[in-house]
């Protein structure tokens, strides 16, 4: 595959000279997709790094901005859908991603307030332009074993391969070493966990497993945090259940755009929807994999107050 056939985030041919100079000085490695560079403690593919740099230099936050954040394959699509549905009760809004891949000053004037963005960046990187901003940040955390399995299915679909254990094993080793896209996973998770403890008014930490086990309570918690709580009339009228049904896996995956559409990187939207189950990793990981991840999580989260 030549450079122009690569997905945007893997390409290096369109990097600015400034970015090329920067990455030449950064720690780097390769995974099965391409080259990764470590910037401010996080691993990125080259064009994603360009986007991060453009964002840090050029983004101008508004007071009403909302950012949805997560480690990849942790429930981001579901959380974005819930957030949009909650805000649509009040007024129309726009959800925007990948705006900073081509420019540090994209045109944001066409987007209504509140603006909704999503990212996988760790909080310390995200906070560069958000310093002293009152915007809201919502982070969703998921059992990293289920994240690993979800990434495995997604990558095989993305690469148009049959499910391949070698891809799972490679992904497992990368995850455990911390040298993985937007990783290390523990730094990503802990950055938002600590942020939520230090500034709970502006950073909300949600758990995927709690969203599955008590969806009504969690969507009401999300609405409260976003400043659009359900009224008594709405609750009595079944608005909470209606939003949960609208944003269910069955409903989202059956939408025509999600069955036939593609991202700008030519990834089928249908690849973003699988089971969404809690604990599916037990059907795919070996006991040795399971134990090693447990040991890493216990060591990395120790003393943080975050229970796994």
mmCIF file of C-alpha atoms in Angstrom, residues 7-8 97-98 101 262-267 269:
data_model
loop_
_atom_site.group_PDB
_atom_site.id
_atom_site.type_symbol
_atom_site.label_atom_id
_atom_site.label_comp_id
_atom_site.label_asym_id
_atom_site.label_seq_id
_atom_site.Cartn_x
_atom_site.Cartn_y
_atom_site.Cartn_z
ATOM 1 C CA UNK A 7 -5.846 6.080 6.115
ATOM 2 C CA UNK A 8 -5.399 9.770 6.951
ATOM 3 C CA UNK A 97 -14.443 15.155 15.113
ATOM 4 C CA UNK A 98 -11.223 15.259 13.078
ATOM 5 C CA UNK A 101 -6.275 17.166 10.964
ATOM 6 C CA UNK A 262 -18.326 5.339 5.958
ATOM 7 C CA UNK A 263 -16.048 7.727 7.821
ATOM 8 C CA UNK A 264 -13.639 10.095 6.069
ATOM 9 C CA UNK A 265 -11.014 7.377 6.612
ATOM 10 C CA UNK A 266 -13.173 4.906 4.663
ATOM 11 C CA UNK A 267 -14.125 2.899 7.772
ATOM 12 C CA UNK A 269 -19.860 2.849 10.393
#
